[in-house]
């Protein structure tokens, strides 16, 4: 069964450093998402991406964050200058329809745990 | 604003007993509702969804959920729990016409004892 994969599983970085979290969505999917979960809190939407551009973003997704689909398979989340409060589990998700509908379920990766020291 | 509440951090049941994991939601319009499950070191796995129609929705692994519009609830249920059902369960909502992002609850840990 196709799966969303994410690397690395755990990333430790120093405050102020740049990090790139990588995701490989399911191969025929067209909509891509990043979510995060700070320990003990809700899973929060960050951004959605379709047709090589951001389609939605939350208030969390400020200028420190960016997303990119650098090739036909990877989808990345970059945090330019990490802060302590960026420590969280980051989940990538994808969904497949040509025109995504609100009724479509999303397929999630296992997450990357980011620890900012 | 859209929101989801899962009032229980943990639910404990004995194997073979019925289980319920509670979820209530708040949206301005009509909702799409989802349940996901997360096992250790795995991504969130889709269980079931309510889009329209029958208020009782059946999903994977014998789970079902009942949409109750008047109570704005979407509780997850299973008639007979298995030890292997022990996991973290997330309820999520999306307001129709409000994009495709999911709004999640905090999650409920289900522990099924043998």
PDB file of N, CA, C and O in Angstrom, chain A residues 3 31 33 35 37 40-45 48 55-56 89 91 97 100-111, chain B residues 3-5 32 34 36 38 41-46 49 51-52 88 90 94 96 98-106:
ATOM      1  N   UNK A   3       2.514   4.777   0.735  1.00  0.00           N
ATOM      2  CA  UNK A   3       2.616   5.508   1.990  1.00  0.00           C
ATOM      3  C   UNK A   3       3.312   6.834   1.758  1.00  0.00           C
ATOM      4  O   UNK A   3       4.131   6.975   0.836  1.00  0.00           O
ATOM      5  N   UNK A  31      -2.140  17.233  -3.916  1.00  0.00           N
ATOM      6  CA  UNK A  31      -2.247  18.226  -2.863  1.00  0.00           C
ATOM      7  C   UNK A  31      -1.376  17.788  -1.701  1.00  0.00           C
ATOM      8  O   UNK A  31      -1.428  16.630  -1.286  1.00  0.00           O
ATOM      9  N   UNK A  33       0.400  18.805   2.251  1.00  0.00           N
ATOM     10  CA  UNK A  33       0.128  19.561   3.468  1.00  0.00           C
ATOM     11  C   UNK A  33       1.270  19.367   4.469  1.00  0.00           C
ATOM     12  O   UNK A  33       1.915  18.321   4.496  1.00  0.00           O
ATOM     13  N   UNK A  35       1.513  19.763   8.742  1.00  0.00           N
ATOM     14  CA  UNK A  35       0.895  19.992  10.028  1.00  0.00           C
ATOM     15  C   UNK A  35       1.981  19.849  11.085  1.00  0.00           C
ATOM     16  O   UNK A  35       3.007  19.225  10.851  1.00  0.00           O
ATOM     17  N   UNK A  37       2.544  19.188  15.583  1.00  0.00           N
ATOM     18  CA  UNK A  37       1.959  18.931  16.882  1.00  0.00           C
ATOM     19  C   UNK A  37       3.009  19.193  17.942  1.00  0.00           C
ATOM     20  O   UNK A  37       3.979  18.422  18.070  1.00  0.00           O
ATOM     21  N   UNK A  40       1.853  17.414  23.574  1.00  0.00           N
ATOM     22  CA  UNK A  40       0.715  17.592  24.459  1.00  0.00           C
ATOM     23  C   UNK A  40      -0.365  18.510  23.924  1.00  0.00           C
ATOM     24  O   UNK A  40      -1.359  18.755  24.616  1.00  0.00           O
ATOM     25  N   UNK A  41      -0.171  19.019  22.712  1.00  0.00           N
ATOM     26  CA  UNK A  41      -1.154  19.944  22.146  1.00  0.00           C
ATOM     27  C   UNK A  41      -1.782  19.352  20.884  1.00  0.00           C
ATOM     28  O   UNK A  41      -1.502  18.229  20.490  1.00  0.00           O
ATOM     29  N   UNK A  42      -2.660  20.143  20.265  1.00  0.00           N
ATOM     30  CA  UNK A  42      -3.393  19.667  19.097  1.00  0.00           C
ATOM     31  C   UNK A  42      -2.490  19.604  17.868  1.00  0.00           C
ATOM     32  O   UNK A  42      -1.499  20.320  17.767  1.00  0.00           O
ATOM     33  N   UNK A  43      -2.887  18.763  16.929  1.00  0.00           N
ATOM     34  CA  UNK A  43      -2.282  18.796  15.604  1.00  0.00           C
ATOM     35  C   UNK A  43      -2.791  20.057  14.907  1.00  0.00           C
ATOM     36  O   UNK A  43      -3.997  20.291  14.830  1.00  0.00           O
ATOM     37  N   UNK A  44      -1.844  20.881  14.403  1.00  0.00           N
ATOM     38  CA  UNK A  44      -2.207  22.179  13.823  1.00  0.00           C
ATOM     39  C   UNK A  44      -1.814  22.241  12.355  1.00  0.00           C
ATOM     40  O   UNK A  44      -0.702  21.862  11.972  1.00  0.00           O
ATOM     41  N   UNK A  45      -2.690  22.758  11.551  1.00  0.00           N
ATOM     42  CA  UNK A  45      -2.434  22.948  10.131  1.00  0.00           C
ATOM     43  C   UNK A  45      -1.422  24.073   9.931  1.00  0.00           C
ATOM     44  O   UNK A  45      -1.518  25.138  10.566  1.00  0.00           O
ATOM     45  N   UNK A  48      -0.954  24.289   2.903  1.00  0.00           N
ATOM     46  CA  UNK A  48      -1.267  23.347   1.843  1.00  0.00           C
ATOM     47  C   UNK A  48      -0.673  23.864   0.531  1.00  0.00           C
ATOM     48  O   UNK A  48      -0.477  25.076   0.365  1.00  0.00           O
ATOM     49  N   UNK A  55      -1.701  27.047  -1.420  1.00  0.00           N
ATOM     50  CA  UNK A  55      -3.127  27.302  -1.603  1.00  0.00           C
ATOM     51  C   UNK A  55      -3.792  27.797  -0.322  1.00  0.00           C
ATOM     52  O   UNK A  55      -4.744  28.568  -0.381  1.00  0.00           O
ATOM     53  N   UNK A  56      -3.309  27.350   0.829  1.00  0.00           N
ATOM     54  CA  UNK A  56      -3.800  27.856   2.103  1.00  0.00           C
ATOM     55  C   UNK A  56      -2.636  27.888   3.078  1.00  0.00           C
ATOM     56  O   UNK A  56      -1.717  27.068   2.971  1.00  0.00           O
ATOM     57  N   UNK A  89       6.387  17.812  16.568  1.00  0.00           N
ATOM     58  CA  UNK A  89       6.335  16.763  15.558  1.00  0.00           C
ATOM     59  C   UNK A  89       5.706  17.378  14.318  1.00  0.00           C
ATOM     60  O   UNK A  89       4.640  17.986  14.411  1.00  0.00           O
ATOM     61  N   UNK A  91       4.133  16.756  10.616  1.00  0.00           N
ATOM     62  CA  UNK A  91       3.533  15.728   9.769  1.00  0.00           C
ATOM     63  C   UNK A  91       3.311  16.280   8.361  1.00  0.00           C
ATOM     64  O   UNK A  91       2.797  17.381   8.192  1.00  0.00           O
ATOM     65  N   UNK A  97      -7.065  13.958  -5.386  1.00  0.00           N
ATOM     66  CA  UNK A  97      -7.933  14.343  -6.494  1.00  0.00           C
ATOM     67  C   UNK A  97      -7.357  15.511  -7.292  1.00  0.00           C
ATOM     68  O   UNK A  97      -6.632  16.334  -6.765  1.00  0.00           O
ATOM     69  N   UNK A 100      -9.080  19.027  -5.206  1.00  0.00           N
ATOM     70  CA  UNK A 100      -9.294  18.504  -3.861  1.00  0.00           C
ATOM     71  C   UNK A 100     -10.624  18.985  -3.318  1.00  0.00           C
ATOM     72  O   UNK A 100     -10.989  20.143  -3.449  1.00  0.00           O
ATOM     73  N   UNK A 101     -11.299  18.044  -2.734  1.00  0.00           N
ATOM     74  CA  UNK A 101     -12.582  18.343  -2.136  1.00  0.00           C
ATOM     75  C   UNK A 101     -12.466  18.245  -0.635  1.00  0.00           C
ATOM     76  O   UNK A 101     -11.695  17.460  -0.126  1.00  0.00           O
ATOM     77  N   UNK A 102     -13.243  19.009   0.053  1.00  0.00           N
ATOM     78  CA  UNK A 102     -13.227  18.919   1.502  1.00  0.00           C
ATOM     79  C   UNK A 102     -13.617  17.567   2.020  1.00  0.00           C
ATOM     80  O   UNK A 102     -13.334  17.227   3.154  1.00  0.00           O
ATOM     81  N   UNK A 103     -14.216  16.747   1.157  1.00  0.00           N
ATOM     82  CA  UNK A 103     -14.660  15.442   1.620  1.00  0.00           C
ATOM     83  C   UNK A 103     -13.531  14.392   1.547  1.00  0.00           C
ATOM     84  O   UNK A 103     -13.721  13.270   1.969  1.00  0.00           O
ATOM     85  N   UNK A 104     -12.383  14.765   1.002  1.00  0.00           N
ATOM     86  CA  UNK A 104     -11.309  13.791   0.825  1.00  0.00           C
ATOM     87  C   UNK A 104     -10.470  13.638   2.074  1.00  0.00           C
ATOM     88  O   UNK A 104     -10.044  14.623   2.664  1.00  0.00           O
ATOM     89  N   UNK A 105     -10.191  12.378   2.429  1.00  0.00           N
ATOM     90  CA  UNK A 105      -9.280  12.165   3.542  1.00  0.00           C
ATOM     91  C   UNK A 105      -7.852  12.411   3.090  1.00  0.00           C
ATOM     92  O   UNK A 105      -7.526  12.280   1.916  1.00  0.00           O
ATOM     93  N   UNK A 106      -7.023  12.779   4.036  1.00  0.00           N
ATOM     94  CA  UNK A 106      -5.612  13.001   3.775  1.00  0.00           C
ATOM     95  C   UNK A 106      -4.807  11.819   4.300  1.00  0.00           C
ATOM     96  O   UNK A 106      -5.166  11.208   5.292  1.00  0.00           O
ATOM     97  N   UNK A 107      -3.707  11.545   3.619  1.00  0.00           N
ATOM     98  CA  UNK A 107      -2.821  10.447   3.989  1.00  0.00           C
ATOM     99  C   UNK A 107      -1.570  11.054   4.616  1.00  0.00           C
ATOM    100  O   UNK A 107      -0.905  11.879   3.997  1.00  0.00           O
ATOM    101  N   UNK A 108      -1.259  10.611   5.821  1.00  0.00           N
ATOM    102  CA  UNK A 108      -0.208  11.219   6.612  1.00  0.00           C
ATOM    103  C   UNK A 108       1.058  10.370   6.662  1.00  0.00           C
ATOM    104  O   UNK A 108       0.988   9.137   6.669  1.00  0.00           O
ATOM    105  N   UNK A 109       2.190  11.048   6.750  1.00  0.00           N
ATOM    106  CA  UNK A 109       3.450  10.384   7.030  1.00  0.00           C
ATOM    107  C   UNK A 109       3.634  10.172   8.525  1.00  0.00           C
ATOM    108  O   UNK A 109       2.817  10.626   9.331  1.00  0.00           O
ATOM    109  N   UNK A 110       4.732   9.496   8.910  1.00  0.00           N
ATOM    110  CA  UNK A 110       4.967   9.164  10.314  1.00  0.00           C
ATOM    111  C   UNK A 110       5.465  10.335  11.153  1.00  0.00           C
ATOM    112  O   UNK A 110       5.514  10.241  12.373  1.00  0.00           O
ATOM    113  N   UNK A 111       5.847  11.418  10.492  1.00  0.00           N
ATOM    114  CA  UNK A 111       6.277  12.601  11.226  1.00  0.00           C
ATOM    115  C   UNK A 111       7.778  12.704  11.391  1.00  0.00           C
ATOM    116  O   UNK A 111       8.512  11.710  11.342  1.00  0.00           O
TER     117      UNK A 111
ATOM    118  N   UNK B   3     -13.368  24.461  15.535  1.00  0.00           N
ATOM    119  CA  UNK B   3     -12.620  23.841  16.629  1.00  0.00           C
ATOM    120  C   UNK B   3     -13.166  22.447  16.890  1.00  0.00           C
ATOM    121  O   UNK B   3     -14.295  22.122  16.518  1.00  0.00           O
ATOM    122  N   UNK B   4     -12.341  21.651  17.513  1.00  0.00           N
ATOM    123  CA  UNK B   4     -12.706  20.283  17.877  1.00  0.00           C
ATOM    124  C   UNK B   4     -12.279  20.057  19.315  1.00  0.00           C
ATOM    125  O   UNK B   4     -11.166  20.432  19.703  1.00  0.00           O
ATOM    126  N   UNK B   5     -13.146  19.410  20.078  1.00  0.00           N
ATOM    127  CA  UNK B   5     -12.817  19.078  21.457  1.00  0.00           C
ATOM    128  C   UNK B   5     -12.895  17.570  21.655  1.00  0.00           C
ATOM    129  O   UNK B   5     -13.871  16.934  21.254  1.00  0.00           O
ATOM    130  N   UNK B  32     -17.534  18.492   7.549  1.00  0.00           N
ATOM    131  CA  UNK B  32     -17.034  17.175   7.218  1.00  0.00           C
ATOM    132  C   UNK B  32     -16.259  16.723   8.461  1.00  0.00           C
ATOM    133  O   UNK B  32     -15.479  17.498   9.013  1.00  0.00           O
ATOM    134  N   UNK B  34     -13.924  13.627  10.534  1.00  0.00           N
ATOM    135  CA  UNK B  34     -12.981  12.535  10.298  1.00  0.00           C
ATOM    136  C   UNK B  34     -12.480  11.987  11.634  1.00  0.00           C
ATOM    137  O   UNK B  34     -12.371  12.712  12.627  1.00  0.00           O
ATOM    138  N   UNK B  36      -8.987   9.772  12.826  1.00  0.00           N
ATOM    139  CA  UNK B  36      -7.695   9.195  12.498  1.00  0.00           C
ATOM    140  C   UNK B  36      -7.155   8.475  13.721  1.00  0.00           C
ATOM    141  O   UNK B  36      -7.455   8.837  14.867  1.00  0.00           O
ATOM    142  N   UNK B  38      -3.408   6.914  15.421  1.00  0.00           N
ATOM    143  CA  UNK B  38      -1.943   6.919  15.327  1.00  0.00           C
ATOM    144  C   UNK B  38      -1.368   5.847  16.234  1.00  0.00           C
ATOM    145  O   UNK B  38      -1.551   5.879  17.455  1.00  0.00           O
ATOM    146  N   UNK B  41       5.169   5.488  16.342  1.00  0.00           N
ATOM    147  CA  UNK B  41       6.116   5.610  15.230  1.00  0.00           C
ATOM    148  C   UNK B  41       5.470   5.460  13.856  1.00  0.00           C
ATOM    149  O   UNK B  41       6.156   5.136  12.885  1.00  0.00           O
ATOM    150  N   UNK B  42       4.174   5.693  13.794  1.00  0.00           N
ATOM    151  CA  UNK B  42       3.477   5.652  12.499  1.00  0.00           C
ATOM    152  C   UNK B  42       2.758   6.974  12.278  1.00  0.00           C
ATOM    153  O   UNK B  42       2.505   7.736  13.200  1.00  0.00           O
ATOM    154  N   UNK B  43       2.414   7.232  11.026  1.00  0.00           N
ATOM    155  CA  UNK B  43       1.631   8.416  10.712  1.00  0.00           C
ATOM    156  C   UNK B  43       0.182   8.238  11.114  1.00  0.00           C
ATOM    157  O   UNK B  43      -0.247   7.164  11.503  1.00  0.00           O
ATOM    158  N   UNK B  44      -0.575   9.331  11.010  1.00  0.00           N
ATOM    159  CA  UNK B  44      -2.004   9.264  11.283  1.00  0.00           C
ATOM    160  C   UNK B  44      -2.674   8.447  10.175  1.00  0.00           C
ATOM    161  O   UNK B  44      -2.492   8.724   8.990  1.00  0.00           O
ATOM    162  N   UNK B  45      -3.463   7.464  10.584  1.00  0.00           N
ATOM    163  CA  UNK B  45      -4.162   6.618   9.615  1.00  0.00           C
ATOM    164  C   UNK B  45      -5.645   6.950   9.629  1.00  0.00           C
ATOM    165  O   UNK B  45      -6.255   7.026  10.691  1.00  0.00           O
ATOM    166  N   UNK B  46      -6.197   7.114   8.453  1.00  0.00           N
ATOM    167  CA  UNK B  46      -7.607   7.415   8.310  1.00  0.00           C
ATOM    168  C   UNK B  46      -8.457   6.230   8.754  1.00  0.00           C
ATOM    169  O   UNK B  46      -8.187   5.088   8.373  1.00  0.00           O
ATOM    170  N   UNK B  49     -15.056   8.703   7.927  1.00  0.00           N
ATOM    171  CA  UNK B  49     -15.460  10.087   7.754  1.00  0.00           C
ATOM    172  C   UNK B  49     -16.960  10.200   7.608  1.00  0.00           C
ATOM    173  O   UNK B  49     -17.623   9.251   7.140  1.00  0.00           O
ATOM    174  N   UNK B  51     -19.594  12.610   5.629  1.00  0.00           N
ATOM    175  CA  UNK B  51     -19.721  13.660   4.621  1.00  0.00           C
ATOM    176  C   UNK B  51     -21.175  14.117   4.561  1.00  0.00           C
ATOM    177  O   UNK B  51     -21.478  15.294   4.685  1.00  0.00           O
ATOM    178  N   UNK B  52     -22.063  13.178   4.349  1.00  0.00           N
ATOM    179  CA  UNK B  52     -23.488  13.468   4.272  1.00  0.00           C
ATOM    180  C   UNK B  52     -24.243  12.166   4.366  1.00  0.00           C
ATOM    181  O   UNK B  52     -23.645  11.090   4.311  1.00  0.00           O
ATOM    182  N   UNK B  88      -3.519   6.203  19.777  1.00  0.00           N
ATOM    183  CA  UNK B  88      -3.944   7.595  19.953  1.00  0.00           C
ATOM    184  C   UNK B  88      -4.940   7.926  18.843  1.00  0.00           C
ATOM    185  O   UNK B  88      -4.644   7.717  17.664  1.00  0.00           O
ATOM    186  N   UNK B  90      -7.524  10.663  16.923  1.00  0.00           N
ATOM    187  CA  UNK B  90      -7.750  12.080  16.656  1.00  0.00           C
ATOM    188  C   UNK B  90      -9.046  12.270  15.887  1.00  0.00           C
ATOM    189  O   UNK B  90      -9.280  11.616  14.871  1.00  0.00           O
ATOM    190  N   UNK B  94     -13.688  19.711   9.136  1.00  0.00           N
ATOM    191  CA  UNK B  94     -13.449  20.685   8.086  1.00  0.00           C
ATOM    192  C   UNK B  94     -14.793  21.326   7.766  1.00  0.00           C
ATOM    193  O   UNK B  94     -15.779  20.628   7.587  1.00  0.00           O
ATOM    194  N   UNK B  96     -17.363  22.923   5.381  1.00  0.00           N
ATOM    195  CA  UNK B  96     -17.571  22.855   3.931  1.00  0.00           C
ATOM    196  C   UNK B  96     -17.362  24.233   3.310  1.00  0.00           C
ATOM    197  O   UNK B  96     -17.858  25.225   3.791  1.00  0.00           O
ATOM    198  N   UNK B  98     -14.607  25.767   3.182  1.00  0.00           N
ATOM    199  CA  UNK B  98     -13.579  26.546   3.880  1.00  0.00           C
ATOM    200  C   UNK B  98     -12.208  25.960   3.633  1.00  0.00           C
ATOM    201  O   UNK B  98     -11.382  25.908   4.522  1.00  0.00           O
ATOM    202  N   UNK B  99     -11.950  25.517   2.421  1.00  0.00           N
ATOM    203  CA  UNK B  99     -10.647  24.975   2.105  1.00  0.00           C
ATOM    204  C   UNK B  99     -10.545  23.505   2.478  1.00  0.00           C
ATOM    205  O   UNK B  99     -11.533  22.862   2.824  1.00  0.00           O
ATOM    206  N   UNK B 100      -9.350  22.987   2.441  1.00  0.00           N
ATOM    207  CA  UNK B 100      -9.154  21.550   2.647  1.00  0.00           C
ATOM    208  C   UNK B 100      -8.359  21.232   3.903  1.00  0.00           C
ATOM    209  O   UNK B 100      -8.119  20.076   4.198  1.00  0.00           O
ATOM    210  N   UNK B 101      -7.944  22.237   4.642  1.00  0.00           N
ATOM    211  CA  UNK B 101      -7.171  21.974   5.853  1.00  0.00           C
ATOM    212  C   UNK B 101      -8.043  21.315   6.910  1.00  0.00           C
ATOM    213  O   UNK B 101      -9.222  21.635   7.062  1.00  0.00           O
ATOM    214  N   UNK B 102      -7.465  20.388   7.642  1.00  0.00           N
ATOM    215  CA  UNK B 102      -8.168  19.729   8.735  1.00  0.00           C
ATOM    216  C   UNK B 102      -7.889  20.450  10.050  1.00  0.00           C
ATOM    217  O   UNK B 102      -6.758  20.876  10.301  1.00  0.00           O
ATOM    218  N   UNK B 103      -8.916  20.552  10.874  1.00  0.00           N
ATOM    219  CA  UNK B 103      -8.765  21.066  12.230  1.00  0.00           C
ATOM    220  C   UNK B 103      -8.901  19.877  13.171  1.00  0.00           C
ATOM    221  O   UNK B 103      -9.934  19.205  13.178  1.00  0.00           O
ATOM    222  N   UNK B 104      -7.855  19.641  13.960  1.00  0.00           N
ATOM    223  CA  UNK B 104      -7.798  18.448  14.803  1.00  0.00           C
ATOM    224  C   UNK B 104      -8.124  18.738  16.251  1.00  0.00           C
ATOM    225  O   UNK B 104      -7.867  19.830  16.758  1.00  0.00           O
ATOM    226  N   UNK B 105      -8.626  17.711  16.922  1.00  0.00           N
ATOM    227  CA  UNK B 105      -8.671  17.710  18.363  1.00  0.00           C
ATOM    228  C   UNK B 105      -7.316  17.325  18.935  1.00  0.00           C
ATOM    229  O   UNK B 105      -6.374  17.009  18.204  1.00  0.00           O
ATOM    230  N   UNK B 106      -7.243  17.348  20.238  1.00  0.00           N
ATOM    231  CA  UNK B 106      -5.981  17.117  20.929  1.00  0.00           C
ATOM    232  C   UNK B 106      -5.563  15.649  20.929  1.00  0.00           C
ATOM    233  O   UNK B 106      -4.407  15.322  21.145  1.00  0.00           O
TER     234      UNK B 106
END
